[in-house]
């Protein structure tokens, strides 16, 4: 059974049109992460939540926002998608920081047209 | 820049042979390392992990070796199978560094030839 679920698997959005990607988890983990992965590259951390505490990576563009309304759900909002934002977006969870593996969802492939 | 990197972007091996995927890291404070397997169109899947107080850990057909002296990590896959074809990422974490996610290396694409 899937423990980290991302919806949708594939998302097409128009240039400049806001889009939201969703992630849910059944693990009751404290930490939820969003990664961006472009073709043939490693996943790059955008931001994460520890419970309700939000931590943004220094080089994450302001165009990317996140919400975590409760333990189970976390959303990635892209306010004005550009062509360069086309990528796979991965959600991951971990029970805590450090020394613990992160569980990944299957990802959402975002296409910007 | 990235603190974790891989030596080879592509590794091709014959089915049944053993494969070794290498990874170098630069953050000497990193104390936890993970190998992930990512198949095309899917999210990374945990394979095996190792803590910095160990130099070797074995799983089913996989072994991870850690050499802290030269900051090198390797993943050995025994008797490779077609299903092992994927991109393999090493990732590091620093438990003492506060709230950080995993830092991934660039990935090695393992190709299993029949």
Coordinates of C-alpha atoms in Angstrom, one line a residue:
Chain A
X1 CA 0.0 0.0 0.0
X2 CA 1.3 3.4 -0.9
X3 CA 2.4 5.4 2.1
X4 CA 3.3 8.7 0.4
X5 CA 0.8 9.6 -2.3
X6 CA 1.1 12.3 -4.8
X7 CA -1.6 13.6 -7.0
X8 CA -1.8 14.0 -9.8
X9 CA 0.9 11.8 -11.4
X10 CA 1.0 14.1 -14.4
X11 CA 0.0 17.8 -14.5
X12 CA -0.1 20.1 -17.5
X13 CA -0.4 23.8 -16.8
X14 CA -0.2 26.9 -18.8
X15 CA 2.7 29.4 -18.6
X16 CA 1.9 31.8 -15.7
X17 CA -1.2 29.9 -14.5
X18 CA -1.0 29.0 -10.8
X19 CA -0.9 25.3 -10.1
X20 CA -1.0 23.2 -6.9
X21 CA 0.5 19.8 -6.4
X22 CA -0.6 17.7 -3.5
X23 CA 1.0 15.1 -1.2
X24 CA -0.5 13.0 1.5
X25 CA 1.0 10.4 3.9
X26 CA -0.3 7.6 6.0
X27 CA 2.9 7.3 8.1
X28 CA 2.1 10.1 10.6
X29 CA 5.6 11.4 10.0
X30 CA 6.7 14.7 11.4
X31 CA 8.7 15.9 8.4
X32 CA 7.5 16.4 4.9
X33 CA 9.8 17.5 2.1
X34 CA 9.3 18.8 -1.4
X35 CA 12.0 18.1 -4.0
X36 CA 12.3 19.3 -7.6
X37 CA 14.0 16.8 -10.0
X38 CA 14.8 17.9 -13.6
X39 CA 15.6 15.4 -16.3
X40 CA 18.8 13.4 -15.6
X41 CA 19.5 15.4 -12.4
X42 CA 19.4 14.6 -8.7
X43 CA 16.5 15.7 -6.6
X44 CA 16.9 19.2 -5.2
X45 CA 15.3 20.1 -1.9
X46 CA 12.9 23.1 -2.2
X47 CA 11.6 23.2 1.4
X48 CA 10.3 21.1 4.2
X49 CA 8.0 21.2 7.2
X50 CA 8.8 19.8 10.6
X51 CA 5.2 19.6 11.9
X52 CA 4.0 23.1 11.2
X53 CA 7.4 24.7 11.2
X54 CA 8.3 25.7 7.6
X55 CA 11.9 25.8 6.4
X56 CA 12.7 27.2 3.0
X57 CA 16.0 26.5 1.2
X58 CA 17.9 29.6 0.5
X59 CA 17.9 29.2 -3.3
X60 CA 14.2 28.2 -3.6
X61 CA 12.5 30.9 -5.8
X62 CA 9.7 32.9 -4.3
X63 CA 7.5 31.5 -7.0
X64 CA 7.3 28.3 -5.0
X65 CA 5.2 28.2 -1.9
X66 CA 4.0 25.4 0.4
X67 CA 1.2 24.7 2.8
X68 CA 0.7 22.0 5.4
X69 CA -2.8 22.2 6.8
X70 CA -2.4 19.0 8.9
X71 CA 0.0 16.2 9.5
X72 CA -1.1 14.2 6.6
X73 CA -1.2 16.7 3.8
X74 CA 1.3 19.0 2.2
X75 CA 0.8 21.2 -0.9
X76 CA 3.3 22.7 -3.4
X77 CA 2.0 25.9 -5.0
X78 CA 3.7 27.4 -8.0
X79 CA 2.3 30.9 -8.4
X80 CA 3.4 31.6 -11.9
X81 CA 4.9 28.6 -13.6
X82 CA 7.6 29.2 -16.2
X83 CA 8.9 26.8 -18.8
X84 CA 12.0 26.2 -16.5
X85 CA 9.7 24.9 -13.8
X86 CA 8.8 21.8 -15.8
X87 CA 10.2 18.9 -13.8
X88 CA 9.3 16.0 -11.6
X89 CA 8.2 17.1 -8.1
X90 CA 8.8 14.6 -5.4
X91 CA 7.3 14.6 -1.9
X92 CA 9.0 12.7 0.9
X93 CA 8.4 12.2 4.6
X94 CA 10.6 11.1 7.5
X95 CA 9.7 10.5 11.1
X96 CA 12.3 12.9 12.2
X97 CA 15.5 14.6 11.1
X98 CA 18.8 12.8 10.8
X99 CA 19.6 9.1 10.8
X100 CA 16.3 8.2 9.4
X101 CA 15.3 7.3 5.9
X102 CA 13.0 9.4 3.9
X103 CA 10.1 7.8 2.1
X104 CA 9.3 9.2 -1.3
X105 CA 6.1 9.4 -3.3
X106 CA 5.9 8.5 -7.0
X107 CA 6.2 12.1 -8.0
X108 CA 4.2 14.5 -10.1
X109 CA 5.5 15.2 -13.6
X110 CA 4.7 18.9 -14.3
X111 CA 4.6 20.1 -17.9
X112 CA 4.3 23.8 -18.6
X113 CA 2.9 24.8 -22.0
Chain B
X1 CA 27.4 23.4 -4.8
X2 CA 26.5 19.8 -4.1
X3 CA 28.2 18.1 -1.3
X4 CA 27.7 14.6 -2.7
X5 CA 28.7 13.5 -6.2
X6 CA 29.1 10.3 -8.2
X7 CA 32.1 9.3 -10.4
X8 CA 30.3 7.8 -13.4
X9 CA 27.0 8.8 -15.0
X10 CA 26.5 5.5 -16.7
X11 CA 27.5 1.9 -15.8
X12 CA 26.9 -1.0 -18.0
X13 CA 27.2 -4.6 -16.7
X14 CA 26.3 -8.0 -17.9
X15 CA 23.4 -9.8 -16.3
X16 CA 24.6 -12.0 -13.5
X17 CA 27.8 -9.9 -12.9
X18 CA 28.5 -7.9 -9.9
X19 CA 28.3 -4.1 -10.1
X20 CA 29.9 -1.4 -8.0
X21 CA 28.6 2.2 -8.0
X22 CA 30.7 4.8 -6.4
X23 CA 30.0 8.1 -4.6
X24 CA 32.2 10.8 -3.1
X25 CA 31.0 13.2 -0.5
X26 CA 32.6 16.4 0.7
X27 CA 30.9 17.2 4.0
X28 CA 32.9 15.4 6.7
X29 CA 30.1 16.2 9.2
X30 CA 27.7 13.9 7.3
X31 CA 26.9 10.9 9.5
X32 CA 24.2 9.1 7.7
X33 CA 24.2 7.9 4.1
X34 CA 21.5 6.3 2.0
X35 CA 21.4 4.7 -1.4
X36 CA 18.3 5.1 -3.5
X37 CA 17.1 3.4 -6.6
X38 CA 15.0 5.4 -9.0
X39 CA 13.3 3.7 -11.9
X40 CA 12.1 5.7 -14.9
X41 CA 9.1 7.8 -14.0
X42 CA 9.0 6.8 -10.3
X43 CA 10.1 8.2 -7.1
X44 CA 13.4 7.2 -5.3
X45 CA 13.2 3.9 -3.5
X46 CA 15.3 3.2 -0.4
X47 CA 17.8 0.4 -0.9
X48 CA 20.2 0.5 2.1
X49 CA 21.6 2.9 4.6
X50 CA 24.8 3.2 6.7
X51 CA 25.8 5.3 9.6
X52 CA 29.1 6.9 10.0
X53 CA 30.1 4.6 12.9
X54 CA 30.1 1.7 10.4
X55 CA 32.2 0.9 7.4
X56 CA 30.1 -1.9 5.9
X57 CA 26.6 -3.0 5.8
X58 CA 24.9 -5.8 3.9
X59 CA 21.5 -6.3 2.6
X60 CA 19.9 -8.7 0.2
X61 CA 22.3 -8.8 -2.7
X62 CA 23.6 -5.3 -1.8
X63 CA 26.5 -4.1 0.2
X64 CA 27.4 -0.5 1.1
X65 CA 30.9 0.4 2.0
X66 CA 31.9 3.6 3.7
X67 CA 35.4 5.0 3.8
X68 CA 35.4 8.1 5.9
X69 CA 39.1 8.7 5.5
X70 CA 38.6 9.5 1.8
X71 CA 34.9 10.4 2.1
X72 CA 33.9 7.6 -0.3
X73 CA 30.8 5.5 -0.4
X74 CA 30.1 2.6 -2.7
X75 CA 27.1 0.3 -3.5
X76 CA 27.8 -3.2 -4.6
X77 CA 25.1 -5.2 -6.2
X78 CA 25.7 -8.9 -6.5
X79 CA 24.4 -11.1 -9.4
X80 CA 22.7 -8.2 -11.2
X81 CA 19.3 -8.8 -12.7
X82 CA 17.3 -6.9 -15.4
X83 CA 15.2 -5.4 -12.7
X84 CA 18.3 -3.7 -11.3
X85 CA 18.4 -1.3 -14.2
X86 CA 17.7 2.2 -12.8
X87 CA 19.4 5.3 -11.7
X88 CA 21.1 5.0 -8.3
X89 CA 21.6 8.0 -6.1
X90 CA 23.6 8.3 -2.9
X91 CA 22.4 10.8 -0.4
X92 CA 23.8 12.2 2.8
X93 CA 22.4 13.6 5.9
X94 CA 23.9 15.5 8.8
X95 CA 22.0 14.8 12.0
X96 CA 23.9 17.4 13.9
X97 CA 23.2 20.0 11.3
X98 CA 19.6 20.8 12.3
X99 CA 16.7 20.7 10.0
X100 CA 18.1 19.6 6.7
X101 CA 16.7 17.3 4.0
X102 CA 18.9 14.7 2.3
X103 CA 21.5 16.0 -0.1
X104 CA 21.6 13.9 -3.3
X105 CA 24.5 13.1 -5.6
X106 CA 24.1 13.3 -9.4
X107 CA 23.1 9.7 -9.9
X108 CA 24.5 6.7 -11.9
X109 CA 22.5 5.0 -14.5
X110 CA 23.0 1.3 -14.2
X111 CA 22.3 -0.6 -17.4
X112 CA 22.0 -4.4 -17.3
X113 CA 22.9 -6.1 -20.6
X114 CA 21.5 -9.5 -21.3

